[in-house]
Coordinates of C-alpha atoms and ligand atoms in Angstrom, one line a residue:
M1032 CA 198.7 49.1 125.3
K1033 CA 200.0 49.1 121.9
I1034 CA 197.8 51.8 119.6
P1035 CA 197.7 50.2 116.3
S1036 CA 197.3 52.8 113.6
L1037 CA 194.1 52.1 112.4
L1038 CA 194.3 50.5 108.8
L1039 CA 190.9 51.9 107.3
T1040 CA 189.8 50.9 103.8
S1041 CA 187.4 53.4 103.0
L1042 CA 186.2 56.9 104.3
L1043 CA 182.6 56.6 105.5
S1044 CA 180.5 59.4 106.1
A1045 CA 178.4 58.2 108.8
G1046 CA 178.6 59.8 111.8
S1047 CA 181.3 61.9 110.8
L1048 CA 182.5 64.0 113.2
L1049 CA 182.6 67.9 112.5
A1050 CA 185.3 68.6 110.2
Q1051 CA 183.0 70.9 109.1
D1052 CA 184.7 71.8 105.3
A1053 CA 187.0 69.2 105.1
A1054 CA 186.3 65.3 104.6
P1055 CA 185.4 63.6 107.5
I1056 CA 187.5 60.9 109.9
Q1057 CA 186.1 57.8 110.8
P1058 CA 184.7 57.6 114.3
A1059 CA 187.3 54.6 114.9
A1060 CA 190.1 56.5 114.5
I1061 CA 188.8 59.1 116.7
K1062 CA 188.0 56.5 119.5
N1063 CA 191.5 55.2 119.3
W1064 CA 192.9 58.5 119.5
Q1065 CA 190.9 59.2 122.8
D1066 CA 191.5 55.6 124.2
A1067 CA 195.0 56.9 124.4
R1068 CA 194.0 59.7 127.0
F1069 CA 197.8 60.7 127.9
G1070 CA 200.8 62.1 125.3
M1071 CA 203.7 63.7 125.2
F1072 CA 204.5 67.3 123.4
I1073 CA 208.1 68.1 122.5
H1074 CA 209.0 71.2 121.5
W1075 CA 212.8 71.1 120.4
G1076 CA 215.5 72.6 117.7
P1077 CA 218.6 74.7 117.6
V1078 CA 216.8 77.8 119.8
S1079 CA 217.5 75.3 122.9
L1080 CA 221.0 76.6 122.5
K1081 CA 219.8 80.1 124.0
G1082 CA 217.2 78.8 126.2
N1083 CA 214.5 81.2 124.8
E1084 CA 211.0 80.6 123.3
I1085 CA 211.0 78.5 120.1
G1086 CA 210.0 80.8 117.5
W1087 CA 208.6 83.7 119.6
S1088 CA 211.9 84.8 120.7
R1089 CA 213.2 85.0 117.0
G1090 CA 213.6 88.8 116.3
S1091 CA 213.1 89.7 119.7
Q1092 CA 215.0 87.9 122.4
V1093 CA 217.3 86.9 119.7
A1094 CA 218.0 88.6 116.6
I1095 CA 216.9 87.0 113.7
E1096 CA 220.3 86.9 112.1
E1097 CA 221.7 85.0 115.3
Y1098 CA 218.6 82.9 115.5
D1099 CA 218.4 81.7 112.2
N1100 CA 222.3 80.6 112.0
L1101 CA 221.8 78.6 115.5
Y1102 CA 221.6 75.5 113.9
K1103 CA 225.4 75.6 112.4
Q1104 CA 226.2 75.1 115.9
F1105 CA 223.2 72.3 116.8
N1106 CA 224.9 69.0 117.9
P1107 CA 222.5 67.6 120.2
T1108 CA 225.0 64.7 120.9
K1109 CA 223.1 63.1 123.5
F1110 CA 220.3 62.5 121.7
N1111 CA 218.7 59.1 122.1
A1112 CA 215.3 58.3 120.7
D1113 CA 214.9 55.1 122.6
E1114 CA 215.7 57.1 125.9
W1115 CA 212.9 59.6 125.2
V1116 CA 210.5 57.2 124.6
A1117 CA 211.3 55.3 127.6
V1118 CA 210.6 58.2 129.5
A1119 CA 207.1 59.1 127.9
K1120 CA 206.4 55.5 128.7
A1121 CA 207.6 55.5 132.2
A1122 CA 205.0 58.7 132.6
G1123 CA 202.4 56.3 131.1
M1124 CA 201.9 58.4 128.0
K1125 CA 200.5 56.5 125.1
Y1126 CA 201.5 59.0 122.3
M1127 CA 204.4 61.3 121.6
V1128 CA 204.4 64.7 119.2
L1129 CA 207.3 66.3 118.3
T1130 CA 207.9 69.5 116.7
T1131 CA 209.1 69.0 113.5
K1132 CA 209.0 72.4 112.1
H1133 CA 208.0 75.4 114.4
H1134 CA 207.3 78.8 113.4
D1135 CA 210.9 79.5 113.0
G1136 CA 210.9 77.1 109.8
F1137 CA 213.8 75.2 110.9
C1138 CA 212.6 71.6 110.1
L1139 CA 214.2 68.2 112.2
W1140 CA 213.9 65.8 109.5
D1141 CA 215.8 65.1 106.3
T1142 CA 213.3 67.1 104.1
K1143 CA 213.8 67.6 100.1
Q1144 CA 211.9 71.1 100.3
T1145 CA 214.5 73.0 102.1
D1146 CA 218.4 73.1 103.4
Y1147 CA 217.1 74.7 106.6
N1148 CA 217.0 71.3 108.1
I1149 CA 218.8 69.0 111.1
M1150 CA 220.9 66.9 108.1
N1151 CA 222.6 70.3 107.5
T1152 CA 223.7 70.8 111.3
P1153 CA 226.8 69.1 112.9
F1154 CA 224.4 66.5 114.1
K1155 CA 223.5 65.2 110.5
R1156 CA 220.8 62.7 112.0
D1157 CA 217.1 62.9 111.1
V1158 CA 215.6 63.2 114.4
V1159 CA 211.9 62.3 113.0
K1160 CA 213.1 59.3 111.8
E1161 CA 214.7 58.0 114.9
L1162 CA 212.1 59.3 116.9
A1163 CA 209.3 57.6 114.9
A1164 CA 211.1 54.4 114.7
A1165 CA 212.0 54.4 118.5
C1166 CA 208.1 54.7 119.2
K1167 CA 207.4 52.0 116.9
K1168 CA 209.7 49.7 118.8
G1169 CA 208.3 51.0 121.9
G1170 CA 204.6 50.3 121.3
I1171 CA 203.7 54.3 121.5
A1172 CA 202.1 55.8 118.9
F1173 CA 204.3 58.9 117.2
G1174 CA 202.7 62.2 115.9
T1175 CA 204.1 65.2 114.2
Y1176 CA 203.6 68.9 115.1
Y1177 CA 203.7 71.1 112.0
S1178 CA 203.5 74.7 112.2
T1179 CA 200.8 76.3 109.6
C1180 CA 202.6 79.6 109.6
D1181 CA 206.5 80.0 108.8
W1182 CA 208.5 83.3 109.7
H1183 CA 211.5 82.0 108.1
H1184 CA 210.0 81.0 104.7
P1185 CA 210.2 83.8 101.9
A1186 CA 207.2 83.1 100.4
F1187 CA 204.9 83.3 103.7
P1188 CA 203.5 86.6 104.0
L1189 CA 204.2 87.4 107.7
G1190 CA 207.7 87.2 109.4
S1191 CA 209.4 87.6 113.0
P1192 CA 208.7 88.9 115.7
G1193 CA 205.9 87.0 116.1
G1194 CA 204.3 87.4 112.5
K1195 CA 204.0 90.9 113.0
S1196 CA 206.5 91.8 110.0
H1197 CA 206.1 91.5 106.2
K1198 CA 207.8 89.6 103.8
P1199 CA 209.0 91.3 100.8
N1200 CA 207.5 89.1 98.0
P1201 CA 204.8 86.8 99.8
D1202 CA 203.9 84.0 97.3
M1203 CA 201.0 82.2 99.1
K1204 CA 200.4 79.5 96.2
A1205 CA 204.1 78.8 96.4
Y1206 CA 204.2 78.4 100.5
D1207 CA 200.9 76.1 100.2
A1208 CA 202.9 74.1 97.8
Y1209 CA 205.7 73.8 100.3
L1210 CA 203.8 73.0 103.1
Q1211 CA 201.7 69.9 101.2
A1212 CA 205.1 68.5 100.3
Q1213 CA 206.6 68.8 103.7
V1214 CA 203.3 67.3 105.4
T1215 CA 203.3 64.6 102.6
E1216 CA 207.0 63.9 103.3
L1217 CA 206.1 63.5 107.2
V1218 CA 202.9 61.2 106.5
R1219 CA 204.8 59.2 103.8
N1220 CA 208.2 58.6 105.2
Y1221 CA 207.7 58.8 108.8
G1222 CA 203.9 57.3 109.2
P1223 CA 201.4 56.3 109.3
L1224 CA 201.0 59.2 112.2
F1225 CA 198.8 59.0 115.1
T1226 CA 198.2 63.0 114.7
L1227 CA 199.5 65.7 112.5
W1228 CA 199.2 68.6 115.1
F1229 CA 199.1 72.3 112.7
D1230 CA 199.3 75.5 114.8
V1231 CA 198.9 78.9 114.5
P1232 CA 197.5 79.3 110.8
Q1233 CA 198.2 83.0 110.2
S1234 CA 197.4 83.8 106.5
Y1235 CA 196.5 80.1 105.9
D1236 CA 192.8 80.2 105.5
Q1237 CA 190.0 77.8 104.1
T1238 CA 190.9 78.4 100.5
Y1239 CA 194.2 76.4 101.5
G1240 CA 193.4 74.6 104.1
I1241 CA 190.3 72.5 103.3
P1242 CA 192.1 71.1 100.2
M1243 CA 195.4 70.7 101.9
V1244 CA 193.4 68.4 104.6
N1245 CA 191.5 66.4 102.1
M1246 CA 194.9 65.8 100.3
L1247 CA 196.0 64.2 104.0
R1248 CA 192.6 62.2 104.6
K1249 CA 193.6 60.5 101.2
L1250 CA 197.3 60.1 102.0
Q1251 CA 196.1 58.5 105.4
P1252 CA 192.4 58.3 106.3
D1253 CA 192.8 57.7 110.2
L1254 CA 194.5 60.7 110.9
M1255 CA 193.7 62.6 113.3
I1256 CA 194.1 66.4 112.4
N1257 CA 193.8 69.0 115.1
N1258 CA 191.7 72.1 114.6
R1259 CA 194.8 74.7 113.9
A1260 CA 195.3 73.7 110.4
Y1261 CA 193.7 76.4 109.0
S1262 CA 192.0 79.7 110.0
K1263 CA 188.3 80.4 108.7
N1264 CA 187.2 83.7 107.7
G1265 CA 190.1 85.2 110.0
V1266 CA 189.1 83.1 112.8
G1267 CA 191.8 80.7 114.2
S1268 CA 194.6 82.5 112.6
G1269 CA 196.3 83.7 115.8
I1270 CA 196.6 82.2 119.3
G1271 CA 193.6 80.9 121.7
H1272 CA 190.8 80.9 118.7
Q1273 CA 189.5 77.8 118.4
L1274 CA 187.3 76.9 115.1
P1275 CA 185.7 73.4 115.0
V1276 CA 187.5 72.3 111.8
A1277 CA 189.3 69.1 111.1
D1278 CA 188.8 66.4 114.0
Y1279 CA 189.6 67.4 117.5
D1280 CA 190.0 71.2 119.6
T1281 CA 193.1 72.2 121.3
P1282 CA 192.6 74.2 124.7
E1283 CA 195.9 75.8 125.4
Q1284 CA 197.6 75.9 128.8
S1285 CA 194.3 75.5 130.3
I1286 CA 192.0 72.6 130.7
G1287 CA 188.8 72.2 128.4
G1288 CA 185.4 72.8 129.6
F1289 CA 183.3 69.3 129.7
N1290 CA 182.5 68.3 126.2
M1291 CA 181.3 64.6 125.0
D1292 CA 180.2 66.0 121.5
R1293 CA 183.5 66.9 120.0
P1294 CA 187.0 65.4 120.8
W1295 CA 189.1 67.6 122.4
E1296 CA 193.0 67.7 124.0
T1297 CA 194.6 70.1 126.4
C1298 CA 198.2 70.6 125.7
M1299 CA 199.8 72.2 128.1
T1300 CA 203.6 72.7 129.7
I1301 CA 205.1 70.8 132.4
C1302 CA 207.2 74.1 132.7
E1303 CA 205.9 77.4 131.6
Q1304 CA 208.1 77.6 128.6
W1305 CA 207.3 75.3 125.5
A1306 CA 211.0 75.1 124.5
W1307 CA 214.0 74.6 126.9
K1308 CA 214.7 76.9 129.3
P1309 CA 217.1 76.5 132.2
N1310 CA 215.5 76.8 135.6
D1311 CA 212.3 77.4 134.4
K1312 CA 209.2 76.7 137.0
M1313 CA 208.0 73.1 136.9
K1314 CA 204.5 71.7 138.1
S1315 CA 204.0 69.8 141.1
L1316 CA 203.4 66.2 141.1
K1317 CA 199.9 67.4 142.5
E1318 CA 199.1 69.7 139.5
C1319 CA 200.3 67.4 136.9
I1320 CA 198.0 64.7 138.1
H1321 CA 195.3 67.2 138.4
T1322 CA 195.9 68.4 135.2
L1323 CA 195.5 65.1 133.7
I1324 CA 192.5 63.9 135.5
R1325 CA 190.5 67.4 135.3
T1326 CA 191.1 66.7 131.5
N1327 CA 190.2 63.4 131.2
G1328 CA 187.1 63.9 133.5
G1329 CA 186.1 66.5 131.2
D1330 CA 186.6 63.9 128.3
G1331 CA 189.8 65.3 126.9
N1332 CA 193.3 64.0 126.1
L1333 CA 196.4 65.8 127.9
I1334 CA 199.4 66.4 125.8
F1335 CA 201.9 67.4 128.3
N1336 CA 204.9 69.2 127.0
V1337 CA 208.7 68.8 127.7
G1338 CA 211.5 71.2 126.2
P1339 CA 214.7 68.9 125.7
Q1340 CA 218.2 70.5 126.2
P1341 CA 220.8 71.6 123.7
D1342 CA 222.5 68.3 124.4
G1343 CA 219.5 66.1 123.5
L1344 CA 218.6 65.1 127.1
I1345 CA 215.4 65.6 128.8
E1346 CA 216.2 67.6 131.9
G1347 CA 216.6 65.4 135.1
R1348 CA 213.7 67.0 137.0
Q1349 CA 211.6 66.7 134.5
V1350 CA 212.1 63.2 133.7
E1351 CA 211.7 62.4 137.7
R1352 CA 208.2 64.1 137.4
L1353 CA 207.0 62.3 134.7
K1354 CA 208.3 59.2 136.5
E1355 CA 206.2 60.0 139.7
M1356 CA 203.3 60.5 137.2
G1357 CA 203.8 57.3 135.9
A1358 CA 203.8 55.8 139.2
W1359 CA 201.0 57.1 140.3
L1360 CA 199.0 56.2 136.9
A1361 CA 200.2 52.7 137.3
K1362 CA 198.4 52.0 140.3
N1363 CA 195.2 53.9 138.8
S1364 CA 195.3 52.9 135.2
A1365 CA 191.8 51.8 135.4
A1366 CA 190.4 55.1 135.9
V1367 CA 192.1 56.6 133.4
Y1368 CA 193.0 54.8 130.2
E1369 CA 190.3 53.9 127.6
T1370 CA 187.9 55.8 130.0
R1371 CA 185.5 58.8 129.0
G1372 CA 184.8 61.8 130.9
G1373 CA 181.3 62.1 133.2
P1374 CA 179.2 61.0 134.0
W1375 CA 179.3 63.6 136.5
K1376 CA 180.4 67.0 135.2
P1377 CA 183.8 68.1 136.8
S1378 CA 183.7 70.5 139.5
S1379 CA 186.3 72.0 141.8
Q1380 CA 186.2 69.0 143.9
L1381 CA 185.7 66.1 141.8
V1382 CA 185.5 64.8 138.6
S1383 CA 184.4 61.4 137.3
T1384 CA 185.5 58.8 134.3
R1385 CA 183.8 55.7 133.1
K1386 CA 184.4 52.8 130.9
G1387 CA 182.2 49.2 130.8
N1388 CA 180.1 49.4 133.5
K1389 CA 182.5 51.0 136.1
I1390 CA 182.3 54.7 137.1
Y1391 CA 185.3 56.3 138.8
L1392 CA 184.8 59.1 140.9
H1393 CA 187.9 61.1 141.5
L1394 CA 187.8 63.3 145.0
L1395 CA 190.9 65.9 144.4
R1396 CA 190.3 67.4 147.6
K1397 CA 189.4 65.7 151.0
V1398 CA 185.9 66.1 152.0
D1399 CA 184.9 66.5 156.0
G1400 CA 182.0 64.3 156.6
P1401 CA 180.1 62.6 153.8
V1402 CA 180.7 62.9 150.3
T1403 CA 177.7 63.9 148.3
V1404 CA 177.0 63.6 144.6
S1405 CA 173.8 64.1 142.4
A1406 CA 172.2 60.6 142.2
L1407 CA 173.0 58.2 139.6
P1408 CA 169.7 57.5 137.2
V1409 CA 171.0 53.2 137.7
A1410 CA 171.2 50.8 140.8
I1411 CA 175.1 50.8 142.1
K1412 CA 176.1 47.3 142.5
S1413 CA 179.0 47.7 144.5
A1414 CA 181.4 50.6 145.6
K1415 CA 184.8 50.5 146.6
V1416 CA 188.2 52.6 147.3
L1417 CA 190.1 51.7 143.6
N1418 CA 192.8 49.5 145.3
G1419 CA 191.1 49.9 148.5
P1420 CA 187.9 48.6 151.1
A1421 CA 184.3 48.6 150.2
I1422 CA 182.3 51.8 150.5
K1423 CA 178.7 51.5 151.4
T1424 CA 176.7 54.1 149.6
S1425 CA 173.0 55.6 150.3
T1426 CA 170.9 57.5 147.7
A1427 CA 168.2 59.8 148.7
D1428 CA 166.6 63.1 147.8
G1429 CA 168.4 62.9 144.4
S1430 CA 171.6 62.6 146.0
L1431 CA 174.3 59.7 146.2
S1432 CA 176.1 59.9 149.6
F1433 CA 179.0 57.9 151.1
V1434 CA 181.3 58.1 154.2
M1435 CA 185.2 57.2 152.8
P1436 CA 186.8 54.6 155.1
D1437 CA 189.5 55.7 157.6
N1438 CA 192.7 56.4 156.0
S1439 CA 191.2 56.3 152.4
W1440 CA 192.0 59.4 151.4
D1441 CA 194.7 60.2 148.7
E1442 CA 196.3 63.6 148.8
I1443 CA 196.3 64.2 145.2
D1444 CA 193.2 62.1 143.9
T1445 CA 191.3 59.7 146.0
I1446 CA 189.3 57.5 143.7
V1447 CA 186.1 55.5 144.2
E1448 CA 184.9 52.9 141.9
L1449 CA 181.5 52.3 141.3
T1450 CA 180.2 48.9 139.6
I1451 CA 176.6 49.7 138.3
D1452 CA 174.0 47.7 136.3
G1453 CA 174.3 48.7 132.7
D1454 CA 176.6 50.7 130.6
A1455 CA 178.0 53.8 132.1
M1456 CA 178.0 55.3 128.9
S1457 CA 174.4 55.2 128.9
I1458 CA 174.1 57.9 131.8
A1459 CA 173.4 61.2 130.5
P1460 CA 175.7 64.2 131.9
L1461 CA 174.8 65.0 135.7
K1462 CA 175.5 67.9 137.5
P1463 CA 178.1 67.2 140.2
S1464 CA 175.6 67.9 143.1
T1465 CA 171.8 68.8 143.4
Q1466 CA 172.5 70.6 146.3
S1467 CA 174.0 74.3 146.4
S1468 CA 177.6 74.5 147.5
I1469 CA 176.3 76.8 150.1
P1470 CA 173.0 75.2 151.4
G1471 CA 170.3 77.7 151.8
A1472 CA 172.3 80.9 150.5
K1473 CA 170.9 83.6 147.9
A1474 CA 173.2 85.0 145.3
S1475 CA 172.3 88.4 143.9
A1476 CA 174.4 90.8 141.5
S1477 CA 174.9 94.4 140.4
V1478 CA 174.2 93.6 136.6
I1479 CA 173.2 90.4 134.3
Y1480 CA 173.4 89.6 130.9
Q1481 CA 170.4 90.8 129.5
N1482 CA 168.6 90.4 132.5
D1483 CA 168.7 86.8 131.3
P1484 CA 167.6 84.1 134.2
Q1485 CA 170.0 81.5 132.9
Y1486 CA 172.9 83.9 133.6
S1487 CA 171.6 85.0 136.9
A1488 CA 173.7 85.2 140.2
E1489 CA 172.1 82.0 141.6
M1490 CA 173.8 79.9 138.9
V1491 CA 177.0 80.2 141.0
L1492 CA 175.6 78.2 143.5
D1493 CA 174.0 75.3 141.5
G1494 CA 176.9 73.3 141.8
D1495 CA 176.9 73.0 137.8
P1496 CA 180.4 74.1 136.4
E1497 CA 178.6 74.6 132.9
T1498 CA 176.1 77.1 134.5
R1499 CA 177.4 80.7 135.3
W1500 CA 176.5 84.2 136.1
A1501 CA 177.4 86.4 133.6
T1502 CA 177.6 90.1 132.8
P1503 CA 177.2 92.5 129.9
E1504 CA 180.4 92.6 127.3
G1505 CA 182.7 95.2 128.3
T1506 CA 181.7 95.4 131.9
K1507 CA 184.8 96.4 134.3
Q1508 CA 183.0 97.0 137.6
S1509 CA 180.5 94.5 138.9
W1510 CA 179.8 92.8 142.3
L1511 CA 178.1 89.2 143.0
Q1512 CA 176.7 88.9 146.6
I1513 CA 175.7 86.0 148.6
D1514 CA 173.4 85.9 151.5
F1515 CA 173.7 83.2 153.9
A1516 CA 170.9 81.3 155.5
K1517 CA 172.8 82.1 159.0
E1518 CA 175.9 83.4 160.3
T1519 CA 178.9 81.5 158.7
T1520 CA 182.4 81.3 159.4
F1521 CA 184.9 80.1 156.8
N1522 CA 188.6 80.2 156.2
G1523 CA 188.9 79.7 152.3
V1524 CA 186.8 80.2 149.3
N1525 CA 187.1 78.6 145.7
I1526 CA 185.9 80.6 142.7
E1527 CA 185.5 78.9 138.9
E1528 CA 186.0 82.0 136.8
A1529 CA 184.3 80.9 133.3
Y1530 CA 185.9 81.5 129.9
S1531 CA 189.2 82.2 131.8
D1532 CA 191.2 79.6 129.2
H1533 CA 193.8 82.1 128.6
S1534 CA 193.8 84.5 131.2
S1535 CA 191.3 85.9 133.7
R1536 CA 189.1 88.4 132.6
V1537 CA 189.1 89.9 136.0
K1538 CA 192.2 92.0 136.8
K1539 CA 191.3 93.4 140.4
F1540 CA 189.0 92.4 143.0
E1541 CA 188.0 92.4 146.6
L1542 CA 186.3 89.8 148.8
Q1543 CA 184.1 91.6 151.2
K1544 CA 182.2 90.5 154.3
K1545 CA 178.9 92.2 155.7
D1546 CA 179.6 94.1 158.5
G1547 CA 176.5 95.8 159.9
S1548 CA 175.2 98.0 156.8
S1549 CA 178.8 98.3 155.5
W1550 CA 181.1 95.6 153.7
T1551 CA 184.8 95.1 155.0
T1552 CA 187.4 93.7 152.6
F1553 CA 188.9 91.0 153.9
H1554 CA 190.8 89.5 150.7
K1555 CA 192.3 91.1 147.7
G1556 CA 193.5 89.8 144.3
D1557 CA 194.2 90.8 140.9
A1558 CA 193.2 87.6 138.5
L1559 CA 190.5 84.7 139.4
G1560 CA 190.7 82.2 136.7
A1561 CA 189.7 78.7 136.5
H1562 CA 190.2 77.1 139.7
F1563 CA 190.7 80.4 141.9
K1564 CA 191.7 79.2 145.5
A1565 CA 192.4 81.7 148.5
S1566 CA 192.6 81.2 152.0
F1567 CA 192.5 83.7 154.9
A1568 CA 191.9 84.1 158.9
P1569 CA 188.7 82.8 159.8
V1570 CA 185.7 84.9 158.7
T1571 CA 182.6 85.2 160.3
T1572 CA 179.7 86.8 158.5
S1573 CA 175.9 86.8 156.9
A1574 CA 176.8 87.8 153.7
I1575 CA 179.9 88.1 151.6
R1576 CA 180.5 90.0 148.1
L1577 CA 183.0 89.6 145.5
N1578 CA 183.6 93.0 144.5
I1579 CA 185.1 93.2 141.0
L1580 CA 187.0 96.7 140.5
D1581 CA 188.6 96.1 137.2
A1582 CA 187.9 93.6 134.1
S1583 CA 189.1 93.0 130.5
D1584 CA 185.5 92.2 129.7
G1585 CA 182.4 91.1 131.1
P1586 CA 183.2 88.7 134.3
T1587 CA 181.6 85.4 134.6
I1588 CA 181.3 83.1 137.1
S1589 CA 180.5 79.6 137.1
E1590 CA 180.4 78.6 140.7
I1591 CA 181.7 79.8 144.2
Q1592 CA 182.2 77.5 147.1
L1593 CA 183.4 78.0 150.8
S1594 CA 185.7 75.9 152.8
K1595 CA 186.5 75.6 156.3
K1596 CA 190.1 74.0 156.7
P1597 CA 191.3 73.1 160.1
Ligands
LIG2769 O1 203.1 79.9 119.3 C1 202.8 78.5 119.7 C2 203.7 77.9 120.9 O2 204.8 77.9 120.7 C3 203.3 76.5 121.1 O3 203.5 75.6 120.2 C4 201.8 76.2 121.3 C5 201.6 74.9 121.5 O4 199.9 74.8 121.6 N1 201.1 76.7 120.0 C6 201.5 78.0 120.0 C7 200.9 79.1 120.8 O5 199.3 79.0 120.4

């Protein structure tokens, strides 16, 4: 599917998305961006010669003097833009975003604003130009990452390591002019761009950001700009701060929460480091597909990052992993591209996507017995395994259920296609299940945020990942207890910790079982996180307790489920 860059004749204010301060963008540009669902992020530069993290290693693992002179030996002779595009297409990716300038200030294009650029390396080729042309030829959209902060530029107030040092003669006015001149070059000379992906707006607040975004709106009205172009009153100036400016949010290294009201994109590495790192730990195919599907199920895009080698090649095993993703997507593309998230909100075992009169239920874990979700408010005309046999569904007591045909389970993602009467987008978001994840169980807790029932312990049993048990800010120790209706045997537990996008608030915990009048610990751990899973020898008990021994802030849990694997 080629994604044409929309030619917009004028900016309409109607239906503007947030972009709270800068001029809004037309909804049509957002739909074009959302339809893509899956893109490639590329973090690359002379630092790949060292195998350390781009930007962050300058002045820490790599001395500034050495780091800033790496470009003199940067000669990626095996770089072939068409090959990179071919890898992205083989992965099923519909767009690509390259770091044209990261925090280290080095520019991968023939910029007239500084000599610190690719044309002054032994390579002497305009990588951005070649990649933009290859994307156009290959039919995938091209976007550019541009670091709002610049620890190399003398006029930018902060320097390495990590923005922790201060330049002797900062001049934000001069830096703003430099930044605006560079992003103008990117749009004018290499555009129209699919997106401009700003990052880490230290020191660059709304004073500069709003005029700069408005300038870009005039340059290319359908340019999607992420929420890191500028900070606002100090918020968003670092990492992980999300603020609703410009066109889409950017949860990082984590899957964003279900949100159909504001476009968002999870950015995540296929390995662990953004830039090239030899022998880095790479995600399994299951992790890669689940990351994509869970993101799409929440109504987000996924931009998945590779860090090419210093010779210009994308590492072979990463290419293979991306081709495996593409092969899976080729079979299941109907359930991904041009879909939106929902109507069921994601849970630990399922997500859903939808398009026209089709709803796709993605079962991310095998279910013993009938699959049960909350009933749809519309009639189901037919149901089938995607690319497989028909399924008989039944609806009763507010639940929709069906039994999967034999041998229909896919060990990564079993997709059920429902054809309904009407437009799937007309269905309001639904809880995944109306039943408790542990039928008949009762939950209690040592403390509840403001004693507010909407944050009660029961929220971890309601099957809705959007509700949660919450504790007061700063709570370090607390417990959550679940009393079963009867003695229960299980050998696994799934815990969804809310607000754990960047790191788990829980730092030390025990899982305990009721033993007469006391509690016996059967599992210990440090962090929990968004999709914590633990397996252990079968436990039989009438009650369990999550005993949190240490936390960085008030723990908050959205769901707890038991599992009993054979
Ligand atoms: O510091 C950067 C990091 O290197 C990388 O570019 C990510 C990508 O989203 N953004 C910043 C960390 O939030």
